[in-house]
mmCIF file of N, CA and C in Angstrom:
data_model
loop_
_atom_site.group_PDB
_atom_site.id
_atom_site.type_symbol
_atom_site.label_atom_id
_atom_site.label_comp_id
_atom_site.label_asym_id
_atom_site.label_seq_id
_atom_site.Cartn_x
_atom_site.Cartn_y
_atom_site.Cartn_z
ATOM 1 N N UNK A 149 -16.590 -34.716 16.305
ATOM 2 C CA UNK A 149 -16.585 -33.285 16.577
ATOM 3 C C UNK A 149 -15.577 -32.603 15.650
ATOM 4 N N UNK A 150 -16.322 -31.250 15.104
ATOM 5 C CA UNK A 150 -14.892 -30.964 14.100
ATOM 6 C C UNK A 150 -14.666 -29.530 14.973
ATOM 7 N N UNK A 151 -13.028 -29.464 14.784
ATOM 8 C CA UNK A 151 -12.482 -28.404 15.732
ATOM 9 C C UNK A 151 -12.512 -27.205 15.147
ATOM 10 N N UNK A 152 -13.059 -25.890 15.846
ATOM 11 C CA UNK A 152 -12.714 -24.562 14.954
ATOM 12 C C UNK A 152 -11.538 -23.772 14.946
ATOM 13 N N UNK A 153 -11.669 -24.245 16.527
ATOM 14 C CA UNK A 153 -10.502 -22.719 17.216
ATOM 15 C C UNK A 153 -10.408 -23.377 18.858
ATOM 16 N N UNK A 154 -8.974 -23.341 19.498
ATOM 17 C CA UNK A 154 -8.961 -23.858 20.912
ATOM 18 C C UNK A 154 -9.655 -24.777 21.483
ATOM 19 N N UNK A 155 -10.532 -24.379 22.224
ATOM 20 C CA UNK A 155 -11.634 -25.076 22.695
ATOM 21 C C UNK A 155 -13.329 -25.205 22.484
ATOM 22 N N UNK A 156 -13.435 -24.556 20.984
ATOM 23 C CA UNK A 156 -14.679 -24.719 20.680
ATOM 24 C C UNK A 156 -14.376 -25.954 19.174
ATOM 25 N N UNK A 157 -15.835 -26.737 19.186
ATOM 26 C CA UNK A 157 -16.134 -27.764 18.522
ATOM 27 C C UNK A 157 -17.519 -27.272 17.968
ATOM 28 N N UNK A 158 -17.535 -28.201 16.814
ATOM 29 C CA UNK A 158 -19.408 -28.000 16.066
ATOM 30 C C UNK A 158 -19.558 -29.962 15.965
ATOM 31 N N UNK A 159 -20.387 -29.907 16.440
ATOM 32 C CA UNK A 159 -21.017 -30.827 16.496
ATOM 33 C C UNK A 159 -21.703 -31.751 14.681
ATOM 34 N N UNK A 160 -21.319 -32.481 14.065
ATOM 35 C CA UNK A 160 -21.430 -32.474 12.881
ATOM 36 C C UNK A 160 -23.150 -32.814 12.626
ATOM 37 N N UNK A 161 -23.875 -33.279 13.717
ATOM 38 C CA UNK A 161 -25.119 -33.543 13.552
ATOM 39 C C UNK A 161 -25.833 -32.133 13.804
ATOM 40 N N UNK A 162 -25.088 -30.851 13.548
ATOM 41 C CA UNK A 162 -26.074 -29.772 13.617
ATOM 42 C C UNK A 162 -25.828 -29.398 12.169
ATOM 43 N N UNK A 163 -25.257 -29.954 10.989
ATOM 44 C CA UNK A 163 -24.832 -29.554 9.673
ATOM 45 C C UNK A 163 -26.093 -30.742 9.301
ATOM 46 N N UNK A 164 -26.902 -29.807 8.423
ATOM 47 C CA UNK A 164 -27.912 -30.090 7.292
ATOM 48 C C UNK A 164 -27.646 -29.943 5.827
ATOM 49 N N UNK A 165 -27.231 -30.978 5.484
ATOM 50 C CA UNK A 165 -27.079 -31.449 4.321
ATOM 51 C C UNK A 165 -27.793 -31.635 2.704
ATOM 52 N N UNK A 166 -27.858 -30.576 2.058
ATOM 53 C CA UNK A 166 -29.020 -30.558 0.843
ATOM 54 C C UNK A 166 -28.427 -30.886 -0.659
ATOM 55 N N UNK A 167 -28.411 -32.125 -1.481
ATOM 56 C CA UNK A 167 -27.916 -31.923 -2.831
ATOM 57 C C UNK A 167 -28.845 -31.737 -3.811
ATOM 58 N N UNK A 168 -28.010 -30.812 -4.587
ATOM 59 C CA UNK A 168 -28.570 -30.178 -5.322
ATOM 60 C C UNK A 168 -28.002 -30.504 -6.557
ATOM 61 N N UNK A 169 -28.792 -29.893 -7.976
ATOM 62 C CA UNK A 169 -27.798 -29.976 -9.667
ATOM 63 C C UNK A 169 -27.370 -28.901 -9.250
ATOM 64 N N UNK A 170 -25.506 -29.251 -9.420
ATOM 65 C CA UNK A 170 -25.040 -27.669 -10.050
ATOM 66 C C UNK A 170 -25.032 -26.668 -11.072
ATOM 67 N N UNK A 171 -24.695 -25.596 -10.717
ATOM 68 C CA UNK A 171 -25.265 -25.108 -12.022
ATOM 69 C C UNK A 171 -24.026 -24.971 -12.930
ATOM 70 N N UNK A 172 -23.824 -24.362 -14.021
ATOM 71 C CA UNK A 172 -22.580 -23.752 -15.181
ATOM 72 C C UNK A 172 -22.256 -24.954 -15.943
ATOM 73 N N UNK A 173 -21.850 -24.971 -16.813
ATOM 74 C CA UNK A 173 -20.629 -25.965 -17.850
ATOM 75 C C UNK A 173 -20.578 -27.494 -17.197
ATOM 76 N N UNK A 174 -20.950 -28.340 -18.200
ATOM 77 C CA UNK A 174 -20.555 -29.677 -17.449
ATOM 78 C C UNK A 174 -20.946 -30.912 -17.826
ATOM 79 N N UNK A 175 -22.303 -30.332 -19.019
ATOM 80 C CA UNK A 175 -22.794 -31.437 -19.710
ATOM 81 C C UNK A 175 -23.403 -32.473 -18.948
ATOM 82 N N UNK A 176 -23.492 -33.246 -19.510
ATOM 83 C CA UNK A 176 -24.985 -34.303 -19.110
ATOM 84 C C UNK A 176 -24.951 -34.544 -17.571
ATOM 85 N N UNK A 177 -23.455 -34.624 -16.871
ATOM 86 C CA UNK A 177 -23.496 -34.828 -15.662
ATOM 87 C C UNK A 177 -23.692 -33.578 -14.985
ATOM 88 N N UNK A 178 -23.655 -32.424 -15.183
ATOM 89 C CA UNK A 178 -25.128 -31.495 -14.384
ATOM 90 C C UNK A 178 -26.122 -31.790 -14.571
ATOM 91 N N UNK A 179 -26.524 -32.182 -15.671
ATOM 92 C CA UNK A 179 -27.987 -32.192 -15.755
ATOM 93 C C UNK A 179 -29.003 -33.039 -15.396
ATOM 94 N N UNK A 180 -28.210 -34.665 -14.984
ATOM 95 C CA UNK A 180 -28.424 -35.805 -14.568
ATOM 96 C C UNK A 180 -28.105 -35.604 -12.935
ATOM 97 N N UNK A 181 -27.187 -35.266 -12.797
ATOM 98 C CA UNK A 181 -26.237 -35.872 -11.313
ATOM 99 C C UNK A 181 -26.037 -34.762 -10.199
ATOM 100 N N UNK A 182 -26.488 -35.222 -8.933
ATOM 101 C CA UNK A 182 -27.235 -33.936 -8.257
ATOM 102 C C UNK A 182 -25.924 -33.749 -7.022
ATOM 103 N N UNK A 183 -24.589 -32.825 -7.647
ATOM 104 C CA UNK A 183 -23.594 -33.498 -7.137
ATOM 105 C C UNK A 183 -23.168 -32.010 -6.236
ATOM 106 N N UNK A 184 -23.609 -31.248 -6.208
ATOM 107 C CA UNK A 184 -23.564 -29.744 -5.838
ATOM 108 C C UNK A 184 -24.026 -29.924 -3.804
ATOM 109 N N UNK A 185 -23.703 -29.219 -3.296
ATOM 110 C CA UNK A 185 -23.994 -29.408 -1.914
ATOM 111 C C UNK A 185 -24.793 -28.036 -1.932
ATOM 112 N N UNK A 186 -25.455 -28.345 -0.446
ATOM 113 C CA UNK A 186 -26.382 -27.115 0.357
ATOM 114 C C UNK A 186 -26.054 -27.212 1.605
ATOM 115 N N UNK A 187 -25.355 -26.453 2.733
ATOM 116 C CA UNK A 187 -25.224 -26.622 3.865
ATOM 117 C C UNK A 187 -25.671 -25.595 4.686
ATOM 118 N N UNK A 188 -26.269 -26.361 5.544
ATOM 119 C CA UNK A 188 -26.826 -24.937 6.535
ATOM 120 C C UNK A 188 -26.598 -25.788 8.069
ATOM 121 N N UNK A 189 -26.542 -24.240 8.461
ATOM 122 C CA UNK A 189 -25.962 -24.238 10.139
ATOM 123 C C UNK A 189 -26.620 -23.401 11.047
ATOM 124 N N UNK A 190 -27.628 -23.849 11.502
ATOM 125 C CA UNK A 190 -28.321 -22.763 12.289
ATOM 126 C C UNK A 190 -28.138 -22.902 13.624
ATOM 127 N N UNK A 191 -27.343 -21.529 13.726
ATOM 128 C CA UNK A 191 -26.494 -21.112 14.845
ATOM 129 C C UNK A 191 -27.119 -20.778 16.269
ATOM 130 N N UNK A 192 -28.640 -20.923 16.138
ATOM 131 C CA UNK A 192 -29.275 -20.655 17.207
ATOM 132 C C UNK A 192 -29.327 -22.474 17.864
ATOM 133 N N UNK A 193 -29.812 -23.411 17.079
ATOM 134 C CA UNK A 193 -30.160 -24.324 17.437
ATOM 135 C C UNK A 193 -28.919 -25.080 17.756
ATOM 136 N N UNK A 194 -27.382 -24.596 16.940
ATOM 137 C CA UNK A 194 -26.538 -25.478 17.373
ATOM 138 C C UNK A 194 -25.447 -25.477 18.722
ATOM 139 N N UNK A 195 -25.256 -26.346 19.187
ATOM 140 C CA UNK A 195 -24.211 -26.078 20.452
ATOM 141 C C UNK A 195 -23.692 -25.103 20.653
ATOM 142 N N UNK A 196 -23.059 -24.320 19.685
ATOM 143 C CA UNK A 196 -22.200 -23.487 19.887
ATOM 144 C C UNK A 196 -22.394 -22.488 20.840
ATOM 145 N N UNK A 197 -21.118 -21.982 21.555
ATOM 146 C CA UNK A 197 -21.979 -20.951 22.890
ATOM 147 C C UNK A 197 -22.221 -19.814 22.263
ATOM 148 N N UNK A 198 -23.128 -19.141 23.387
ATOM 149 C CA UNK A 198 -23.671 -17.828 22.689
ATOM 150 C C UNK A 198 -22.740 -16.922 22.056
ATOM 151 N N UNK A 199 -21.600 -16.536 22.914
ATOM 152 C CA UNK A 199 -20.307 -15.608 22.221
ATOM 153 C C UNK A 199 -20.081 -15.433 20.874
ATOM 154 N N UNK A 200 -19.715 -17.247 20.502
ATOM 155 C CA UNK A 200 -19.594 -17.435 19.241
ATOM 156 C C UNK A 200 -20.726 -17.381 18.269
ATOM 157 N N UNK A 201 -21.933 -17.729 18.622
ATOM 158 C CA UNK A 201 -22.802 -17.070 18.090
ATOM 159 C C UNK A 201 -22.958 -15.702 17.808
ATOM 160 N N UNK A 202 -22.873 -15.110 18.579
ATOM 161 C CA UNK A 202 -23.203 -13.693 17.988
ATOM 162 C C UNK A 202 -21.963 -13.292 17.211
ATOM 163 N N UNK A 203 -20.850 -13.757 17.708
ATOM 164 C CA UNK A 203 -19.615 -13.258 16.457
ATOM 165 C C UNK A 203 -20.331 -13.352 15.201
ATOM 166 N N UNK A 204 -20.335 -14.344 14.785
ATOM 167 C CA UNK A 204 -20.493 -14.662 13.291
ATOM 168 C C UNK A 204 -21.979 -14.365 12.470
ATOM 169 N N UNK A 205 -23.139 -13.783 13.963
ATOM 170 C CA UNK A 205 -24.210 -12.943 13.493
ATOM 171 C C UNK A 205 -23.607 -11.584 12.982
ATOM 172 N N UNK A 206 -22.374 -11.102 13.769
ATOM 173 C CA UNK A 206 -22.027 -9.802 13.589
ATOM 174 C C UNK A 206 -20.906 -9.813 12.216
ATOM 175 N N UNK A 207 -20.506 -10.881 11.831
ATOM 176 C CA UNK A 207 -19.865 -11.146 10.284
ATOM 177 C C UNK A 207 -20.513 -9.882 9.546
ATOM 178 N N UNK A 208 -20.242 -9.458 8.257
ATOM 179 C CA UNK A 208 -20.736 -8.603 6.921
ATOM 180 C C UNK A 208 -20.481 -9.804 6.420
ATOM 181 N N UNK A 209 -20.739 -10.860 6.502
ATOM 182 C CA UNK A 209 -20.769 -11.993 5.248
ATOM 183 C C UNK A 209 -22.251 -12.698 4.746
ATOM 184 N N UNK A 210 -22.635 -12.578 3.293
ATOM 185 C CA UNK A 210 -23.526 -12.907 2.731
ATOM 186 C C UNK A 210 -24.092 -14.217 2.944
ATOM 187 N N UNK A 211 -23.611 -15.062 3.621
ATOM 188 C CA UNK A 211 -23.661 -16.300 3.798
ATOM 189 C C UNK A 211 -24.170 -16.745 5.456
ATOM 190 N N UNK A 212 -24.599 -15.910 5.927
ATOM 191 C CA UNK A 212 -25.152 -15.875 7.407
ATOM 192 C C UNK A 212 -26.513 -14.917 7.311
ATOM 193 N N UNK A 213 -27.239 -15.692 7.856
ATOM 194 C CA UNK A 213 -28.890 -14.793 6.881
ATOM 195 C C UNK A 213 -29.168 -14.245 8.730
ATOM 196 N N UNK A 214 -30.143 -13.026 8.635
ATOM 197 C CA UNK A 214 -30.655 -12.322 9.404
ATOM 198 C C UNK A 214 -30.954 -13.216 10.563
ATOM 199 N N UNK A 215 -31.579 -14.533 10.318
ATOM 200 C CA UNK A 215 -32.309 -15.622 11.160
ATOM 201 C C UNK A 215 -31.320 -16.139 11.814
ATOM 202 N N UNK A 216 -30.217 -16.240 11.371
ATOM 203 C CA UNK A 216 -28.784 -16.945 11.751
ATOM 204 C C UNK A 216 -28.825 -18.171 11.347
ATOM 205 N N UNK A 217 -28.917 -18.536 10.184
ATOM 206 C CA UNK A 217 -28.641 -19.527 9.437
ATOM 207 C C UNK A 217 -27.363 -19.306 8.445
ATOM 208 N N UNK A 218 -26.316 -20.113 8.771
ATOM 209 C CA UNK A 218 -25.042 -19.918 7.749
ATOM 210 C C UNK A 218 -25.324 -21.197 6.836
ATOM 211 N N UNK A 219 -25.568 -20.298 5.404
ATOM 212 C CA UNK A 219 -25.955 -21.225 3.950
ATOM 213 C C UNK A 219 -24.421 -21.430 3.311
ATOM 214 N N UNK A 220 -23.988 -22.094 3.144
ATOM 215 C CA UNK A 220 -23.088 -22.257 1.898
ATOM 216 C C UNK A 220 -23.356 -23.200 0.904
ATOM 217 N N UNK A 221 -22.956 -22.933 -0.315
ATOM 218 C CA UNK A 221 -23.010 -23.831 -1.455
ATOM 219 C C UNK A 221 -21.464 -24.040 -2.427
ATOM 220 N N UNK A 222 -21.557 -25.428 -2.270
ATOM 221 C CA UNK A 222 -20.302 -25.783 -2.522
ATOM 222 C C UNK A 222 -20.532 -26.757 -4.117
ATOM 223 N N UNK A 223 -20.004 -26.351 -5.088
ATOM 224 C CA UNK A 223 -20.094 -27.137 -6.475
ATOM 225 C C UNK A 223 -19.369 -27.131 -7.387
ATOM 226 N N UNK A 224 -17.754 -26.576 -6.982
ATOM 227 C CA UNK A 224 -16.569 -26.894 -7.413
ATOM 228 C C UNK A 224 -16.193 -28.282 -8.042
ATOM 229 N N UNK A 225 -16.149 -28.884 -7.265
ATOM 230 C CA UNK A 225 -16.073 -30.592 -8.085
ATOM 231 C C UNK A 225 -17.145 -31.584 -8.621
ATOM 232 N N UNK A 226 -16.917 -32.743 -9.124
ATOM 233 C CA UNK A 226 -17.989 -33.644 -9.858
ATOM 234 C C UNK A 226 -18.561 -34.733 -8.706
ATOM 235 N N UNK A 227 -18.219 -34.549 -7.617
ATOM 236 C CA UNK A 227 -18.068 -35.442 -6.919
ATOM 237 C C UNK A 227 -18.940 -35.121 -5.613
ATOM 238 N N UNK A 228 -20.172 -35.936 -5.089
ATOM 239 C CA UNK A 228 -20.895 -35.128 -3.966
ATOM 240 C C UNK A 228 -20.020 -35.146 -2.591
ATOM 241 N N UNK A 229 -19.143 -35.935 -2.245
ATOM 242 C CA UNK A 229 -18.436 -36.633 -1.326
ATOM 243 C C UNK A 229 -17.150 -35.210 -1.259
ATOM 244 N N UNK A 230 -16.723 -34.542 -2.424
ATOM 245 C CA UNK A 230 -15.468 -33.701 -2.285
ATOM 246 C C UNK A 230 -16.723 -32.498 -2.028
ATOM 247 N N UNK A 231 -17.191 -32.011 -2.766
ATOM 248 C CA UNK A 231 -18.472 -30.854 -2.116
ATOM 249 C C UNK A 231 -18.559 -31.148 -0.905
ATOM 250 N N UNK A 232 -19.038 -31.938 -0.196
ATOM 251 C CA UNK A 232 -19.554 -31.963 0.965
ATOM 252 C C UNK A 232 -18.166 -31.632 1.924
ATOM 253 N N UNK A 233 -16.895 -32.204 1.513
ATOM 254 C CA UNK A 233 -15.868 -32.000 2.368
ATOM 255 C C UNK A 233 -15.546 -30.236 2.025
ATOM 256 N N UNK A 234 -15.516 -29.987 1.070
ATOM 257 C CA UNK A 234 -15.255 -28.459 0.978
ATOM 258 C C UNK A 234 -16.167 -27.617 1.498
ATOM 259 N N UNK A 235 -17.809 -27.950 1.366
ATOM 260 C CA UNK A 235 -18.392 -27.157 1.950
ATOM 261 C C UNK A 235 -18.209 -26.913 3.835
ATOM 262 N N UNK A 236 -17.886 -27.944 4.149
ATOM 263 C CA UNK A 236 -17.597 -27.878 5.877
ATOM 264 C C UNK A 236 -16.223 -27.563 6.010
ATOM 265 N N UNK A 237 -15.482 -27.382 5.305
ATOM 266 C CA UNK A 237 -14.291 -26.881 5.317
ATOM 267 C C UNK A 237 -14.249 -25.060 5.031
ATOM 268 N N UNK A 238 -15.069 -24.118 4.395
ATOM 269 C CA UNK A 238 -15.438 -23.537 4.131
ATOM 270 C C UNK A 238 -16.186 -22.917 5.539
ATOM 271 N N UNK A 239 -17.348 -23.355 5.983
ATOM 272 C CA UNK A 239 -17.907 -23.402 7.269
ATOM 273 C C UNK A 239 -17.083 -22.723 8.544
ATOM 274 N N UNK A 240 -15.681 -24.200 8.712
ATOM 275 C CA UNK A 240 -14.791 -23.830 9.336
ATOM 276 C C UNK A 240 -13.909 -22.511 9.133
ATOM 277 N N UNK A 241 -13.528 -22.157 7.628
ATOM 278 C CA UNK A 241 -13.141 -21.242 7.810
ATOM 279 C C UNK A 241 -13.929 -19.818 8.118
ATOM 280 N N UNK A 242 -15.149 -19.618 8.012
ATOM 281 C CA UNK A 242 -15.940 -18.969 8.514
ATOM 282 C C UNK A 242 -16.384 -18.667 9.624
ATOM 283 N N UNK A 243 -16.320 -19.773 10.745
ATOM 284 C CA UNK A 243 -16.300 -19.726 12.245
ATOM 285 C C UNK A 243 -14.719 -18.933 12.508
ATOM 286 N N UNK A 244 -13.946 -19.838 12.196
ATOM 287 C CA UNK A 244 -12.845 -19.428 12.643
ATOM 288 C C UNK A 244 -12.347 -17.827 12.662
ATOM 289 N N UNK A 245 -12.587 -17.617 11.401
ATOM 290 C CA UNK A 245 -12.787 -15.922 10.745
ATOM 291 C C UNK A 245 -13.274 -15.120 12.200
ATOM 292 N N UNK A 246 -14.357 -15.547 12.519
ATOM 293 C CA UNK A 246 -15.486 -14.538 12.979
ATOM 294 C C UNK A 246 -14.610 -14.961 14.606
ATOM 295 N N UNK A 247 -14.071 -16.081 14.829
ATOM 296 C CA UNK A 247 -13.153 -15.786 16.381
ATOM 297 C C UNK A 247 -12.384 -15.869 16.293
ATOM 298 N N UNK A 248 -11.210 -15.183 14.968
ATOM 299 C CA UNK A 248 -10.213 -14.287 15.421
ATOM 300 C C UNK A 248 -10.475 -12.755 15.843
ATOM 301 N N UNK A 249 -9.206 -12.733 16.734
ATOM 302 C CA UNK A 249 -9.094 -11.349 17.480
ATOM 303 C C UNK A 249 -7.836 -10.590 16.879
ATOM 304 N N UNK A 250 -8.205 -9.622 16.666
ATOM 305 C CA UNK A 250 -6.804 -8.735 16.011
ATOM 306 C C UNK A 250 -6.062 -8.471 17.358
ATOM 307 N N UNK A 251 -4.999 -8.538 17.697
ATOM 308 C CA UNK A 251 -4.482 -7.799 18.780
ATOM 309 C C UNK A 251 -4.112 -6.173 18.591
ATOM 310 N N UNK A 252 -4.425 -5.907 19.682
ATOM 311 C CA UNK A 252 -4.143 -4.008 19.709
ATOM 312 C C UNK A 252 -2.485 -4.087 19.285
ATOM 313 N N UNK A 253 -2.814 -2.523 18.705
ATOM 314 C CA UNK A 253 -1.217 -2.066 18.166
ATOM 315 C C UNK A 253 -0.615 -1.678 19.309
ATOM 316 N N UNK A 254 0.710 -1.782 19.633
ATOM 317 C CA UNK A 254 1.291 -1.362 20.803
ATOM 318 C C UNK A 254 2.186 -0.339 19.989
ATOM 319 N N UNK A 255 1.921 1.166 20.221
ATOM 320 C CA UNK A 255 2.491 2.259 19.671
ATOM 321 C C UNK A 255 3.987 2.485 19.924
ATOM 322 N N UNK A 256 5.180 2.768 19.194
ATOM 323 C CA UNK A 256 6.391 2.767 18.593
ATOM 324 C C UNK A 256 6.882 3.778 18.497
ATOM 325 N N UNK A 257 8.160 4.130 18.885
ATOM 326 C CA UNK A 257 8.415 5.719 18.378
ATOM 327 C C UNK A 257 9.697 5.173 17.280
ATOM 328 N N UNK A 258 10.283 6.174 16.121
ATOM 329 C CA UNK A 258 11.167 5.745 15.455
ATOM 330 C C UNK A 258 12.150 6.169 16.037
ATOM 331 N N UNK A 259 13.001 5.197 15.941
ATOM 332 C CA UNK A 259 14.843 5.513 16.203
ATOM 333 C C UNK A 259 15.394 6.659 16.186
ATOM 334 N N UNK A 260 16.369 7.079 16.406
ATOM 335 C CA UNK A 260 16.643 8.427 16.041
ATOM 336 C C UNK A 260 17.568 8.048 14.366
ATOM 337 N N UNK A 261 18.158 6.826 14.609
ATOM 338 C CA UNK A 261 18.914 6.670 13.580
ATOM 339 C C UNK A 261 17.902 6.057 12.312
ATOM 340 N N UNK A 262 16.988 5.877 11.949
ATOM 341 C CA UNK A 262 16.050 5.981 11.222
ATOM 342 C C UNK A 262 15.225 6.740 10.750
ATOM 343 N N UNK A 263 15.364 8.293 11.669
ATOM 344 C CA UNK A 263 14.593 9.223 11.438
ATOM 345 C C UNK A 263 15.670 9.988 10.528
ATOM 346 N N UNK A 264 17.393 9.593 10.864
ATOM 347 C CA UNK A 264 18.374 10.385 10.137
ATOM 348 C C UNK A 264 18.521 9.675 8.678
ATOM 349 N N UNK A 265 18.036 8.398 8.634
ATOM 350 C CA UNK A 265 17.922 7.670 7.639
ATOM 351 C C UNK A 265 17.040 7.906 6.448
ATOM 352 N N UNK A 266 15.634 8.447 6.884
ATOM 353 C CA UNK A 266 14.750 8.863 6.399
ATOM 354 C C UNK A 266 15.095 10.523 5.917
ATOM 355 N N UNK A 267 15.281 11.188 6.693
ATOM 356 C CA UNK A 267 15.817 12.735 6.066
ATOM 357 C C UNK A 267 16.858 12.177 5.349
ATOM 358 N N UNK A 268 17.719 11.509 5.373
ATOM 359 C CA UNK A 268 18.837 11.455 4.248
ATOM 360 C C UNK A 268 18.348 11.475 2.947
ATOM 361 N N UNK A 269 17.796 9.603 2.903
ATOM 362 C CA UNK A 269 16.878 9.689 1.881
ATOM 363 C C UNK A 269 15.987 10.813 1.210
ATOM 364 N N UNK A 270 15.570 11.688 1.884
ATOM 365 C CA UNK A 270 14.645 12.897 0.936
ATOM 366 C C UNK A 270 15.596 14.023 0.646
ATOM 367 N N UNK A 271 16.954 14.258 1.383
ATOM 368 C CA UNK A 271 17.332 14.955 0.898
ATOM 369 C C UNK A 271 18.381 14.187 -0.796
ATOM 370 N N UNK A 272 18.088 13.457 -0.223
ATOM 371 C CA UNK A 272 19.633 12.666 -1.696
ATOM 372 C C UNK A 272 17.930 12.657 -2.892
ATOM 373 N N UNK A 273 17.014 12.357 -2.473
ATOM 374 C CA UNK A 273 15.564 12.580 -3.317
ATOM 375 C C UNK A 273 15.491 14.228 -4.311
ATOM 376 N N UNK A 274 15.910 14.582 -3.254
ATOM 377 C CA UNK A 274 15.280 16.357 -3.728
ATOM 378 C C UNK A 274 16.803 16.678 -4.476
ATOM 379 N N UNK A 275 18.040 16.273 -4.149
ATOM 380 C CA UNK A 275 19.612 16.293 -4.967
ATOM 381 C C UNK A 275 19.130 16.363 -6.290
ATOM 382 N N UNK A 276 18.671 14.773 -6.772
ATOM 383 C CA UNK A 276 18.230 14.169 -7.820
ATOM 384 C C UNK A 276 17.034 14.783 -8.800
ATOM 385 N N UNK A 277 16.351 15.342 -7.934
ATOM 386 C CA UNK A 277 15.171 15.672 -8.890
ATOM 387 C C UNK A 277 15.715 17.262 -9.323
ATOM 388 N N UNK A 278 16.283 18.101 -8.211
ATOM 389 C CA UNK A 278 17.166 19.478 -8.520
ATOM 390 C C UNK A 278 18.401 19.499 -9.709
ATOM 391 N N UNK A 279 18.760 18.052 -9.871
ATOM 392 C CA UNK A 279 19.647 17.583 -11.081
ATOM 393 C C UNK A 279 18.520 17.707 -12.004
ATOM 394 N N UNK A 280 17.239 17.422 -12.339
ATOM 395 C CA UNK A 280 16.953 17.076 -14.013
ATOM 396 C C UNK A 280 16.715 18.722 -13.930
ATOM 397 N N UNK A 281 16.512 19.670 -13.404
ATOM 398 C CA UNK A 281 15.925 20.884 -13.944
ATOM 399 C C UNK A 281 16.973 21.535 -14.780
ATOM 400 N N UNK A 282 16.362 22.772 -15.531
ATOM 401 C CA UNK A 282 16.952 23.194 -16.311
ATOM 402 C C UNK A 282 18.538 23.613 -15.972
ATOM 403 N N UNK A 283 19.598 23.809 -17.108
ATOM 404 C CA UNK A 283 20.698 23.640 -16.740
ATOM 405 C C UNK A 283 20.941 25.150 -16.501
ATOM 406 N N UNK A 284 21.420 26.321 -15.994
ATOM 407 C CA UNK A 284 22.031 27.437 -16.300
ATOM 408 C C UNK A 284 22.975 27.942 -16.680
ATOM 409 N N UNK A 285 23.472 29.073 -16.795
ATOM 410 C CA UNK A 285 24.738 29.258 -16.730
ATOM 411 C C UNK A 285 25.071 30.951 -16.211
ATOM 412 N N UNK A 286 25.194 30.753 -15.238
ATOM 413 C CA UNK A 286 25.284 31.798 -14.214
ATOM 414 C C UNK A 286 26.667 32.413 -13.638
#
């Protein structure tokens, strides 16, 4: 079982596994060696409870299709064995993403001695900038 968050788990037999050639720069071993991963997670069929399901339907991330299938493609390294670990590592951080909770702001008033801190500052501001103007002689 791999862990996301507290008490939820993904089950590793709901991860479908596809290799593929990668693509870009790399010479004969792209073109031979099919070392690139395909992972998909379809979030309807897998354990996960509904909650968390719909979190990560409600993601803006390109990588979770309308159907609720989360695709990633992983082809950073030469190696199908490090792909495959990055792509479910990746995964995870994507679940995890979608069940964090921001906590509410708990509203603040400023100090009084920070508010005298702050007027200081703009007035020693406005000193300084009343110094570069023209000089007189009055």
């Amino acid at each position: 079982m791999l862990h996301i968050k507290d008490a939820f788990y993904l089950d590793p037999r709901d991860l479908v596994f596809g290799m593929i050639r990668a693509q870009g720069a790399g010479g004969q071993n792209v073109n031979k060696v099919s070392s690139a991963v395909h992972l998909r997670l379809d979030l309807r069929a897998s354990g996960l409870p509904p909650e968390v399901q719909d979190k990560v339907m409600a993601l803006d991330d390109h990588r979770v299709t309308k159907e609720g299938v989360v695709v990633i493609k992983a082809q950073a390294f030469r190696s199908q064995e490090k792909n495959r670990a990055d792509a479910v590592e990746r995964l995870l951080v994507l679940l995890r993403k979608a069940l964090h909770e921001e906590r509410p702001r708990k509203a603040t008033r400023p100090t009084r001695a920070s508010q005298q801190r702050r007027v200081q500052r703009k007035v020693q501001h406005g000193d300084v900038k009343r110094m570069r103007g023209r000089v007189r002689d009055d």
